[in-house]
Amino acid sequence: MIEYRIEADTAGMRLDKHLRKRLPNVPVSHLFKMIRTKKVRVNGKRAQPEQLLAEGDVLTIRGDADQLTADDRPKSDRPKPPPPPVDPSRLVILKEDDWLMAVDKPSGMAVHTGSGITGGTLVDYVRAYLGPKAVRNDFAASPAHRLDRETSGVILVAKRRPAMVHFTEVFTEGLSKKRYLTLVKGRMPKDSGVIDLPLSEHQQTAESKARRGVNMQEALTRWKVVKQSGDAALLSCSIETGRTHQIRRHLAAIGHPVAGDKKYGDFAFNRDVRARWGLKRLFLHAERIEFPHPDGGAKVAVEAPLPPELRDVLKRAALVP
């Protein structure tokens, strides 16, 4: 029999997920059978696969401890090799404590691995910087939200599982405030405005579309002119929803696409600002984020300065605030 107490960094994890991590050599089907047959108990009571574990819970697993914990997994189920080495000194840390990190992500760095991305992600740099402290009680430090690969600026990283649980609630419930700076095409019709325009779900599958049509999601972006020139404007934007590419899609929809946007932008305008002002990237920067701290809820605000290459563009465009 195995019995142990749940620690703070494991709190908030589903029981079935925790068991898969704790007993990686036991087939998933057998783990669920153990739960159904009451061989897994939490605080002496029958457990449910989906229940969330809390700090101080006593987990009891009935069975042969040696067999349950022996690492006889097939090679395909063993941990993957470590990612390629990166230089953690490149990481610009804006704030760090025992719960979180706020990092100034450069343009061009992906947050997570994905198609066509082999290494050098923000995750790789964060975990290289933290070293042995990157993993605590089976939780590896991870970004709590996303930024597009070509967007620069502040992004939060949860260093402990309770912090990730907290940030998931914060971003789901809209308890954070995010502010972005962006350069857009054209003269804005007024000093400020709101774009309240539903956006199609970005990662909806073809099967889902065929079954229930395109899923439209509520999306709201507020914008304010910081500086206006004849054919471009520097805007400060805040979002009340976190849809994929929301600011870029919203501004393009009202006829003021983001400069340097290769997906939703105006290609002639992009060529023009590259030739005239030297803009070689997407002009979108996550300037500030405000959120309640996971330890106590005190309000925290973190800002990332505008990168030098974007400041230079504003100087050439006579758009310095």
XYZ file of C-alpha atoms in Angstrom, residues 1-4 19 23 25-26 30-31 33-35 37-41 59-70:
30
model
C 0.000 0.000 0.000
C 1.152 3.558 -0.758
C 0.031 6.496 1.381
C 1.188 10.110 1.298
C -1.984 9.181 -10.627
C 2.453 5.775 -11.286
C 4.243 2.384 -15.420
C 0.655 1.454 -14.536
C -5.830 -0.155 -14.710
C -5.620 3.169 -12.841
C -10.175 0.315 -12.539
C -8.368 0.903 -9.230
C -10.429 4.068 -8.722
C -12.951 -0.607 -7.224
C -12.179 1.808 -4.345
C -8.467 0.954 -4.198
C -7.723 4.666 -4.406
C -9.050 6.824 -1.574
C -4.007 9.791 -0.767
C -4.115 6.028 -0.197
C -3.406 3.547 -3.002
C -3.957 -0.135 -2.214
C -1.683 -2.585 -4.001
C 1.894 -3.873 -4.127
C 4.062 -0.769 -3.744
C 7.037 -2.328 -5.545
C 4.975 -3.297 -8.570
C 3.138 0.022 -8.712
C 6.288 2.144 -8.617
C 8.723 -0.021 -10.623
